[in-house]
Amino acid sequence: MKELVILSGKGGTGKTSIVGSFAAIAQRKVLVDCDVDAADLNLLLNPTIQEENEFWSGQVAFIDRQKCTECGLCQELCRFNAITDFNVDPVACEGCSFCSHICPVEAITMQDCMAGQWFISSSKYGPLVHARLGIAQENSGKLVALVRKQSREIAVKEEFDYIISDGPPGIGCPVISALSGADMALLVTEPTLSGIHDFERVLSVCQHFDIPAMVCINKYDINEDNTRQIEEFCLNQGVQVAARIPFDNVVTEALVQGLPVVEYSKGEVSQQIESLWQKLSEKLGR
Amino acid sequence: MIISVASGKGGTGKTLVATSLALSLKEKYRVQLLDCDVEEPNDHVFLKPVSTYKETASVMIPEVDDNKCNYCGRCGEVCAYNAIAVVKQKVLIFPDLCHGCGACSYLCPEKAISERANGIGVIEKGYADSIDFVQGRLAIGKAMAPPIIRRVKELVDNDRVAIVDASPGTSCPVIEAVRESDFCLLVSEPTPFGLNDLMLAVEAIRKLNIKCGVVLNRVGVGDSKTEEYCRRENIPIMLTIPLDTEIAYLYSRGITLAEGMPQWKNKFLELFDKILELTGDGN
């Protein structure tokens, strides 16, 4: 069983649209949405929730004003400026619990946070593990690790060949959590200067963690000079460009219909995505 | 005044809006642009600022003096992040897990723990014409963006119109970036993904009690549900930008709307006037 994670650095390059199409093409797989603070894959797969769970993670400080003597030590020591006028700002609080240890009258307790929910769903494309991080919550990395673990358990139990993971944008905590230990990353980029800049950074993250990567250039015809620049860069880095997908409104039209684009159109975009999956699955093996 | 630019969904045009707004305002106002998308900062691609200052962004992590430590284990007990642990006669420190709260060093009974800076990225300052520019950049392989964002925001110049470009999503890096702003522009697009993520972003912004308005980008494909949602929720649509191959081509070459199609400058100035009106700063 192999795990493929789709990343991009820059947001909006087409990760989820491509994963949605892989869902329709690939056999014997579980899908997992690791973009837990803006999960969208469910909008394409139209899943039915089978199992709903709470995600408890992290803590937030609470000051008992009956006990508080307003000595001010907690405010002085908090490095996150989370305490003003002897009240805790739960958004600023990082849950370090420092204040609860130093309060001379033990007026501060730490309370557990319900930091989100996670779901196991069924869809006509197979099982989907997804989540919703609570608004303004931290610990997205831990929630990513949790949904990945669940997807792995399903894949093992069902003897699936693939875990296909829709990754978050960026290169920080949730990306590292989605990437570490995966078998391969597909990096979806676009031929814009910012797309290239972000792609180079996320490729460096893959190299840093020693995860092999393949590249897909989406909307390649927006700027073919930039596309050639990406291809040259990839050649120098020894990274394969496995697909060039043209810009086409059918991708948005399919999305509006709530369908993976390969089920909506048989045009160039869909052909490219199908051939991309072929190349990926050959490279991944089983 | 601080205006933050956020989006929920990535790739909807935050950077395009933030840079175009900065460039449109610079002739009338003193402007500062702060790129708080520290995982993937892109404003510099468009603004090409002259760099004048650079510092390492860091988290203060513990360092143990073996001569003083008696391996009592108190540091490991108080650390909420498992970033320090005592195993037999050895103290293990995991710098990437440390949030730099300072609990372990303060609470060590033997005063054996001091702190040192652990670099996780860089802060750069510079200018592009009259625009004051600040950006943070997370180092490759590092996880923690919020400390860098906090440092960037310490550099907000209150005598300027400060425009803060946030990262996509709705989790801690976004919250850190948009906190304390006077107005938040949410950039979205008329697609189901755009709408879903906009709804999450609105929830987050409301939780922070920040006024917000929407910039709708790539209008022309997709559906009308994002607009309907804004109307229903009473969220003003401040500006619409059409799906246009010329705009996309300019963007691909790192050229903003304000520069590539100067007729847009007025629209961004009008957008700013609307923000002044909504925040009550217009008089």
PDB file of N, CA and C in Angstrom, chain B residues 30-111:
ATOM      1  N   ARG B  30       0.488  57.490   2.978  1.00  0.00           N
ATOM      2  CA  ARG B  30       1.705  56.760   3.350  1.00  0.00           C
ATOM      3  C   ARG B  30       1.289  55.315   3.589  1.00  0.00           C
ATOM      4  N   VAL B  31       1.949  54.386   2.911  1.00  0.00           N
ATOM      5  CA  VAL B  31       1.488  53.001   2.895  1.00  0.00           C
ATOM      6  C   VAL B  31       2.593  52.063   3.378  1.00  0.00           C
ATOM      7  N   GLN B  32       2.162  51.021   4.092  1.00  0.00           N
ATOM      8  CA  GLN B  32       3.079  49.946   4.467  1.00  0.00           C
ATOM      9  C   GLN B  32       2.446  48.617   4.054  1.00  0.00           C
ATOM     10  N   LEU B  33       3.226  47.745   3.481  1.00  0.00           N
ATOM     11  CA  LEU B  33       2.728  46.414   3.119  1.00  0.00           C
ATOM     12  C   LEU B  33       3.501  45.385   3.929  1.00  0.00           C
ATOM     13  N   LEU B  34       2.744  44.520   4.655  1.00  0.00           N
ATOM     14  CA  LEU B  34       3.399  43.495   5.476  1.00  0.00           C
ATOM     15  C   LEU B  34       2.958  42.122   4.993  1.00  0.00           C
ATOM     16  N   ASP B  35       3.892  41.337   4.492  1.00  0.00           N
ATOM     17  CA  ASP B  35       3.532  40.010   3.991  1.00  0.00           C
ATOM     18  C   ASP B  35       3.621  39.004   5.140  1.00  0.00           C
ATOM     19  N   CYS B  36       2.449  38.621   5.643  1.00  0.00           N
ATOM     20  CA  CYS B  36       2.376  37.664   6.762  1.00  0.00           C
ATOM     21  C   CYS B  36       2.075  36.254   6.277  1.00  0.00           C
ATOM     22  N   ASP B  37       2.082  36.020   4.972  1.00  0.00           N
ATOM     23  CA  ASP B  37       1.995  34.648   4.470  1.00  0.00           C
ATOM     24  C   ASP B  37       3.417  34.094   4.494  1.00  0.00           C
ATOM     25  N   VAL B  38       3.894  33.822   5.710  1.00  0.00           N
ATOM     26  CA  VAL B  38       5.326  33.548   5.882  1.00  0.00           C
ATOM     27  C   VAL B  38       5.752  32.183   5.347  1.00  0.00           C
ATOM     28  N   GLU B  39       4.769  31.308   5.093  1.00  0.00           N
ATOM     29  CA  GLU B  39       5.131  30.024   4.487  1.00  0.00           C
ATOM     30  C   GLU B  39       5.414  30.208   2.999  1.00  0.00           C
ATOM     31  N   GLU B  40       4.627  31.040   2.377  1.00  0.00           N
ATOM     32  CA  GLU B  40       4.807  31.301   0.948  1.00  0.00           C
ATOM     33  C   GLU B  40       4.625  32.789   0.664  1.00  0.00           C
ATOM     34  N   PRO B  41       5.578  33.610   1.069  1.00  0.00           N
ATOM     35  CA  PRO B  41       5.424  35.056   0.835  1.00  0.00           C
ATOM     36  C   PRO B  41       5.640  35.388  -0.647  1.00  0.00           C
ATOM     37  N   ASN B  42       4.712  36.128  -1.215  1.00  0.00           N
ATOM     38  CA  ASN B  42       4.776  36.419  -2.651  1.00  0.00           C
ATOM     39  C   ASN B  42       4.743  37.904  -2.990  1.00  0.00           C
ATOM     40  N   ASP B  43       4.419  38.753  -2.018  1.00  0.00           N
ATOM     41  CA  ASP B  43       4.284  40.167  -2.342  1.00  0.00           C
ATOM     42  C   ASP B  43       5.568  40.725  -2.967  1.00  0.00           C
ATOM     43  N   HIS B  44       6.693  40.203  -2.507  1.00  0.00           N
ATOM     44  CA  HIS B  44       7.974  40.720  -3.031  1.00  0.00           C
ATOM     45  C   HIS B  44       8.134  40.435  -4.520  1.00  0.00           C
ATOM     46  N   VAL B  45       7.477  39.352  -4.997  1.00  0.00           N
ATOM     47  CA  VAL B  45       7.559  39.019  -6.424  1.00  0.00           C
ATOM     48  C   VAL B  45       6.964  40.161  -7.255  1.00  0.00           C
ATOM     49  N   PHE B  46       5.906  40.772  -6.706  1.00  0.00           N
ATOM     50  CA  PHE B  46       5.201  41.830  -7.441  1.00  0.00           C
ATOM     51  C   PHE B  46       5.800  43.218  -7.179  1.00  0.00           C
ATOM     52  N   LEU B  47       6.231  43.436  -5.941  1.00  0.00           N
ATOM     53  CA  LEU B  47       6.688  44.772  -5.549  1.00  0.00           C
ATOM     54  C   LEU B  47       8.174  44.985  -5.810  1.00  0.00           C
ATOM     55  N   LYS B  48       8.917  43.910  -5.888  1.00  0.00           N
ATOM     56  CA  LYS B  48      10.377  43.968  -6.081  1.00  0.00           C
ATOM     57  C   LYS B  48      11.014  45.027  -5.179  1.00  0.00           C
ATOM     58  N   PRO B  49      10.826  44.894  -3.866  1.00  0.00           N
ATOM     59  CA  PRO B  49      11.333  45.931  -2.963  1.00  0.00           C
ATOM     60  C   PRO B  49      12.865  45.914  -2.858  1.00  0.00           C
ATOM     61  N   VAL B  50      13.416  47.067  -2.511  1.00  0.00           N
ATOM     62  CA  VAL B  50      14.840  47.164  -2.177  1.00  0.00           C
ATOM     63  C   VAL B  50      14.966  46.761  -0.716  1.00  0.00           C
ATOM     64  N   SER B  51      15.850  45.808  -0.446  1.00  0.00           N
ATOM     65  CA  SER B  51      15.965  45.305   0.917  1.00  0.00           C
ATOM     66  C   SER B  51      16.925  46.183   1.712  1.00  0.00           C
ATOM     67  N   THR B  52      16.516  46.536   2.934  1.00  0.00           N
ATOM     68  CA  THR B  52      17.379  47.410   3.737  1.00  0.00           C
ATOM     69  C   THR B  52      17.772  46.790   5.073  1.00  0.00           C
ATOM     70  N   TYR B  53      17.089  45.736   5.458  1.00  0.00           N
ATOM     71  CA  TYR B  53      17.328  45.201   6.805  1.00  0.00           C
ATOM     72  C   TYR B  53      16.872  43.745   6.855  1.00  0.00           C
ATOM     73  N   LYS B  54      17.607  42.950   7.581  1.00  0.00           N
ATOM     74  CA  LYS B  54      17.275  41.536   7.692  1.00  0.00           C
ATOM     75  C   LYS B  54      17.602  41.065   9.106  1.00  0.00           C
ATOM     76  N   GLU B  55      16.703  40.286   9.712  1.00  0.00           N
ATOM     77  CA  GLU B  55      17.024  39.704  11.013  1.00  0.00           C
ATOM     78  C   GLU B  55      16.520  38.265  11.048  1.00  0.00           C
ATOM     79  N   THR B  56      17.119  37.485  11.926  1.00  0.00           N
ATOM     80  CA  THR B  56      16.651  36.111  12.080  1.00  0.00           C
ATOM     81  C   THR B  56      15.410  36.112  12.967  1.00  0.00           C
ATOM     82  N   ALA B  57      14.383  35.396  12.543  1.00  0.00           N
ATOM     83  CA  ALA B  57      13.201  35.216  13.391  1.00  0.00           C
ATOM     84  C   ALA B  57      13.427  33.945  14.196  1.00  0.00           C
ATOM     85  N   SER B  58      13.171  34.026  15.484  1.00  0.00           N
ATOM     86  CA  SER B  58      13.498  32.851  16.281  1.00  0.00           C
ATOM     87  C   SER B  58      12.516  32.613  17.413  1.00  0.00           C
ATOM     88  N   VAL B  59      12.610  31.406  17.950  1.00  0.00           N
ATOM     89  CA  VAL B  59      11.868  31.034  19.157  1.00  0.00           C
ATOM     90  C   VAL B  59      12.918  30.809  20.236  1.00  0.00           C
ATOM     91  N   MET B  60      12.650  31.290  21.449  1.00  0.00           N
ATOM     92  CA  MET B  60      13.610  31.077  22.542  1.00  0.00           C
ATOM     93  C   MET B  60      13.435  29.658  23.083  1.00  0.00           C
ATOM     94  N   ILE B  61      14.467  28.851  22.939  1.00  0.00           N
ATOM     95  CA  ILE B  61      14.369  27.462  23.392  1.00  0.00           C
ATOM     96  C   ILE B  61      15.311  27.223  24.572  1.00  0.00           C
ATOM     97  N   PRO B  62      15.026  26.186  25.366  1.00  0.00           N
ATOM     98  CA  PRO B  62      15.839  25.975  26.566  1.00  0.00           C
ATOM     99  C   PRO B  62      17.226  25.397  26.264  1.00  0.00           C
ATOM    100  N   GLU B  63      18.133  25.743  27.162  1.00  0.00           N
ATOM    101  CA  GLU B  63      19.470  25.171  27.128  1.00  0.00           C
ATOM    102  C   GLU B  63      19.813  24.804  28.575  1.00  0.00           C
ATOM    103  N   VAL B  64      20.260  23.564  28.782  1.00  0.00           N
ATOM    104  CA  VAL B  64      20.434  23.092  30.157  1.00  0.00           C
ATOM    105  C   VAL B  64      21.903  23.096  30.551  1.00  0.00           C
ATOM    106  N   ASP B  65      22.173  23.640  31.713  1.00  0.00           N
ATOM    107  CA  ASP B  65      23.531  23.608  32.259  1.00  0.00           C
ATOM    108  C   ASP B  65      23.700  22.290  33.031  1.00  0.00           C
ATOM    109  N   ASP B  66      24.463  21.370  32.469  1.00  0.00           N
ATOM    110  CA  ASP B  66      24.606  20.030  33.067  1.00  0.00           C
ATOM    111  C   ASP B  66      25.221  20.081  34.468  1.00  0.00           C
ATOM    112  N   ASN B  67      25.976  21.131  34.731  1.00  0.00           N
ATOM    113  CA  ASN B  67      26.592  21.226  36.057  1.00  0.00           C
ATOM    114  C   ASN B  67      25.580  21.548  37.144  1.00  0.00           C
ATOM    115  N   LYS B  68      24.485  22.220  36.747  1.00  0.00           N
ATOM    116  CA  LYS B  68      23.483  22.587  37.751  1.00  0.00           C
ATOM    117  C   LYS B  68      22.313  21.609  37.805  1.00  0.00           C
ATOM    118  N   CYS B  69      22.016  20.949  36.668  1.00  0.00           N
ATOM    119  CA  CYS B  69      20.822  20.103  36.568  1.00  0.00           C
ATOM    120  C   CYS B  69      20.942  18.859  37.455  1.00  0.00           C
ATOM    121  N   ASN B  70      19.891  18.574  38.223  1.00  0.00           N
ATOM    122  CA  ASN B  70      19.905  17.338  39.020  1.00  0.00           C
ATOM    123  C   ASN B  70      18.868  16.335  38.515  1.00  0.00           C
ATOM    124  N   TYR B  71      18.382  16.565  37.294  1.00  0.00           N
ATOM    125  CA  TYR B  71      17.472  15.635  36.606  1.00  0.00           C
ATOM    126  C   TYR B  71      16.186  15.374  37.388  1.00  0.00           C
ATOM    127  N   CYS B  72      15.673  16.419  38.021  1.00  0.00           N
ATOM    128  CA  CYS B  72      14.453  16.243  38.817  1.00  0.00           C
ATOM    129  C   CYS B  72      13.223  16.023  37.923  1.00  0.00           C
ATOM    130  N   GLY B  73      13.291  16.506  36.675  1.00  0.00           N
ATOM    131  CA  GLY B  73      12.191  16.250  35.745  1.00  0.00           C
ATOM    132  C   GLY B  73      11.085  17.294  35.734  1.00  0.00           C
ATOM    133  N   ARG B  74      11.258  18.360  36.526  1.00  0.00           N
ATOM    134  CA  ARG B  74      10.227  19.400  36.600  1.00  0.00           C
ATOM    135  C   ARG B  74       9.986  20.035  35.222  1.00  0.00           C
ATOM    136  N   CYS B  75      11.030  20.260  34.444  1.00  0.00           N
ATOM    137  CA  CYS B  75      10.898  20.902  33.137  1.00  0.00           C
ATOM    138  C   CYS B  75       9.975  20.078  32.225  1.00  0.00           C
ATOM    139  N   GLY B  76      10.190  18.768  32.246  1.00  0.00           N
ATOM    140  CA  GLY B  76       9.354  17.905  31.413  1.00  0.00           C
ATOM    141  C   GLY B  76       7.900  17.915  31.858  1.00  0.00           C
ATOM    142  N   GLU B  77       7.680  18.024  33.191  1.00  0.00           N
ATOM    143  CA  GLU B  77       6.304  18.060  33.712  1.00  0.00           C
ATOM    144  C   GLU B  77       5.553  19.305  33.265  1.00  0.00           C
ATOM    145  N   VAL B  78       6.244  20.443  33.269  1.00  0.00           N
ATOM    146  CA  VAL B  78       5.532  21.691  32.991  1.00  0.00           C
ATOM    147  C   VAL B  78       5.418  21.988  31.494  1.00  0.00           C
ATOM    148  N   CYS B  79       6.204  21.310  30.666  1.00  0.00           N
ATOM    149  CA  CYS B  79       6.153  21.608  29.235  1.00  0.00           C
ATOM    150  C   CYS B  79       4.886  21.009  28.621  1.00  0.00           C
ATOM    151  N   ALA B  80       4.056  21.862  28.043  1.00  0.00           N
ATOM    152  CA  ALA B  80       2.793  21.397  27.459  1.00  0.00           C
ATOM    153  C   ALA B  80       2.990  20.806  26.067  1.00  0.00           C
ATOM    154  N   TYR B  81       4.187  20.929  25.541  1.00  0.00           N
ATOM    155  CA  TYR B  81       4.397  20.528  24.137  1.00  0.00           C
ATOM    156  C   TYR B  81       5.348  19.334  23.980  1.00  0.00           C
ATOM    157  N   ASN B  82       5.708  18.719  25.103  1.00  0.00           N
ATOM    158  CA  ASN B  82       6.681  17.628  25.071  1.00  0.00           C
ATOM    159  C   ASN B  82       7.974  18.019  24.370  1.00  0.00           C
ATOM    160  N   ALA B  83       8.376  19.258  24.559  1.00  0.00           N
ATOM    161  CA  ALA B  83       9.583  19.734  23.888  1.00  0.00           C
ATOM    162  C   ALA B  83      10.832  19.507  24.727  1.00  0.00           C
ATOM    163  N   ILE B  84      10.625  19.136  25.993  1.00  0.00           N
ATOM    164  CA  ILE B  84      11.771  18.850  26.870  1.00  0.00           C
ATOM    165  C   ILE B  84      11.397  17.660  27.749  1.00  0.00           C
ATOM    166  N   ALA B  85      12.334  16.755  27.918  1.00  0.00           N
ATOM    167  CA  ALA B  85      12.049  15.553  28.710  1.00  0.00           C
ATOM    168  C   ALA B  85      13.337  15.087  29.379  1.00  0.00           C
ATOM    169  N   VAL B  86      13.174  14.585  30.591  1.00  0.00           N
ATOM    170  CA  VAL B  86      14.335  14.027  31.282  1.00  0.00           C
ATOM    171  C   VAL B  86      14.243  12.514  31.223  1.00  0.00           C
ATOM    172  N   VAL B  87      15.257  11.897  30.625  1.00  0.00           N
ATOM    173  CA  VAL B  87      15.303  10.448  30.530  1.00  0.00           C
ATOM    174  C   VAL B  87      16.572   9.998  31.245  1.00  0.00           C
ATOM    175  N   LYS B  88      16.379   9.324  32.341  1.00  0.00           N
ATOM    176  CA  LYS B  88      17.493   8.924  33.214  1.00  0.00           C
ATOM    177  C   LYS B  88      18.358  10.138  33.543  1.00  0.00           C
ATOM    178  N   GLN B  89      19.634  10.104  33.204  1.00  0.00           N
ATOM    179  CA  GLN B  89      20.512  11.214  33.546  1.00  0.00           C
ATOM    180  C   GLN B  89      20.784  12.093  32.329  1.00  0.00           C
ATOM    181  N   LYS B  90      19.704  12.361  31.580  1.00  0.00           N
ATOM    182  CA  LYS B  90      19.897  13.159  30.376  1.00  0.00           C
ATOM    183  C   LYS B  90      18.641  13.984  30.110  1.00  0.00           C
ATOM    184  N   VAL B  91      18.847  15.240  29.691  1.00  0.00           N
ATOM    185  CA  VAL B  91      17.717  16.081  29.324  1.00  0.00           C
ATOM    186  C   VAL B  91      17.654  16.166  27.792  1.00  0.00           C
ATOM    187  N   LEU B  92      16.523  15.747  27.233  1.00  0.00           N
ATOM    188  CA  LEU B  92      16.359  15.819  25.785  1.00  0.00           C
ATOM    189  C   LEU B  92      15.553  17.062  25.448  1.00  0.00           C
ATOM    190  N   ILE B  93      16.012  17.787  24.433  1.00  0.00           N
ATOM    191  CA  ILE B  93      15.296  18.985  23.988  1.00  0.00           C
ATOM    192  C   ILE B  93      14.931  18.816  22.507  1.00  0.00           C
ATOM    193  N   PHE B  94      13.646  19.093  22.197  1.00  0.00           N
ATOM    194  CA  PHE B  94      13.182  18.997  20.812  1.00  0.00           C
ATOM    195  C   PHE B  94      12.825  20.402  20.320  1.00  0.00           C
ATOM    196  N   PRO B  95      13.793  21.092  19.735  1.00  0.00           N
ATOM    197  CA  PRO B  95      13.596  22.516  19.392  1.00  0.00           C
ATOM    198  C   PRO B  95      12.369  22.766  18.521  1.00  0.00           C
ATOM    199  N   ASP B  96      12.038  21.853  17.611  1.00  0.00           N
ATOM    200  CA  ASP B  96      10.923  22.110  16.696  1.00  0.00           C
ATOM    201  C   ASP B  96       9.560  22.040  17.382  1.00  0.00           C
ATOM    202  N   LEU B  97       9.500  21.440  18.584  1.00  0.00           N
ATOM    203  CA  LEU B  97       8.231  21.365  19.305  1.00  0.00           C
ATOM    204  C   LEU B  97       8.049  22.540  20.266  1.00  0.00           C
ATOM    205  N   CYS B  98       9.146  23.249  20.542  1.00  0.00           N
ATOM    206  CA  CYS B  98       9.130  24.293  21.578  1.00  0.00           C
ATOM    207  C   CYS B  98       8.430  25.545  21.065  1.00  0.00           C
ATOM    208  N   HIS B  99       7.491  26.056  21.876  1.00  0.00           N
ATOM    209  CA  HIS B  99       6.798  27.297  21.532  1.00  0.00           C
ATOM    210  C   HIS B  99       7.456  28.520  22.180  1.00  0.00           C
ATOM    211  N   GLY B 100       8.487  28.271  22.973  1.00  0.00           N
ATOM    212  CA  GLY B 100       9.191  29.395  23.590  1.00  0.00           C
ATOM    213  C   GLY B 100       8.415  30.087  24.690  1.00  0.00           C
ATOM    214  N   CYS B 101       7.633  29.332  25.464  1.00  0.00           N
ATOM    215  CA  CYS B 101       6.801  29.973  26.489  1.00  0.00           C
ATOM    216  C   CYS B 101       7.628  30.384  27.706  1.00  0.00           C
ATOM    217  N   GLY B 102       8.761  29.720  27.908  1.00  0.00           N
ATOM    218  CA  GLY B 102       9.639  30.090  29.016  1.00  0.00           C
ATOM    219  C   GLY B 102       9.333  29.411  30.330  1.00  0.00           C
ATOM    220  N   ALA B 103       8.340  28.507  30.346  1.00  0.00           N
ATOM    221  CA  ALA B 103       7.944  27.867  31.616  1.00  0.00           C
ATOM    222  C   ALA B 103       9.087  27.049  32.214  1.00  0.00           C
ATOM    223  N   CYS B 104       9.771  26.265  31.397  1.00  0.00           N
ATOM    224  CA  CYS B 104      10.785  25.352  31.933  1.00  0.00           C
ATOM    225  C   CYS B 104      11.926  26.111  32.612  1.00  0.00           C
ATOM    226  N   SER B 105      12.390  27.208  31.975  1.00  0.00           N
ATOM    227  CA  SER B 105      13.526  27.908  32.560  1.00  0.00           C
ATOM    228  C   SER B 105      13.104  28.636  33.846  1.00  0.00           C
ATOM    229  N   TYR B 106      11.921  29.202  33.830  1.00  0.00           N
ATOM    230  CA  TYR B 106      11.440  29.934  35.005  1.00  0.00           C
ATOM    231  C   TYR B 106      11.203  28.990  36.180  1.00  0.00           C
ATOM    232  N   LEU B 107      10.689  27.810  35.881  1.00  0.00           N
ATOM    233  CA  LEU B 107      10.261  26.906  36.957  1.00  0.00           C
ATOM    234  C   LEU B 107      11.326  25.902  37.384  1.00  0.00           C
ATOM    235  N   CYS B 108      12.480  25.900  36.727  1.00  0.00           N
ATOM    236  CA  CYS B 108      13.535  24.953  37.105  1.00  0.00           C
ATOM    237  C   CYS B 108      14.024  25.280  38.522  1.00  0.00           C
ATOM    238  N   PRO B 109      13.904  24.333  39.456  1.00  0.00           N
ATOM    239  CA  PRO B 109      14.276  24.625  40.851  1.00  0.00           C
ATOM    240  C   PRO B 109      15.767  24.906  40.995  1.00  0.00           C
ATOM    241  N   GLU B 110      16.569  24.362  40.086  1.00  0.00           N
ATOM    242  CA  GLU B 110      18.018  24.532  40.197  1.00  0.00           C
ATOM    243  C   GLU B 110      18.534  25.716  39.382  1.00  0.00           C
ATOM    244  N   LYS B 111      17.615  26.423  38.702  1.00  0.00           N
ATOM    245  CA  LYS B 111      18.013  27.513  37.801  1.00  0.00           C
ATOM    246  C   LYS B 111      19.073  27.012  36.801  1.00  0.00           C
TER     247      LYS B 111
END
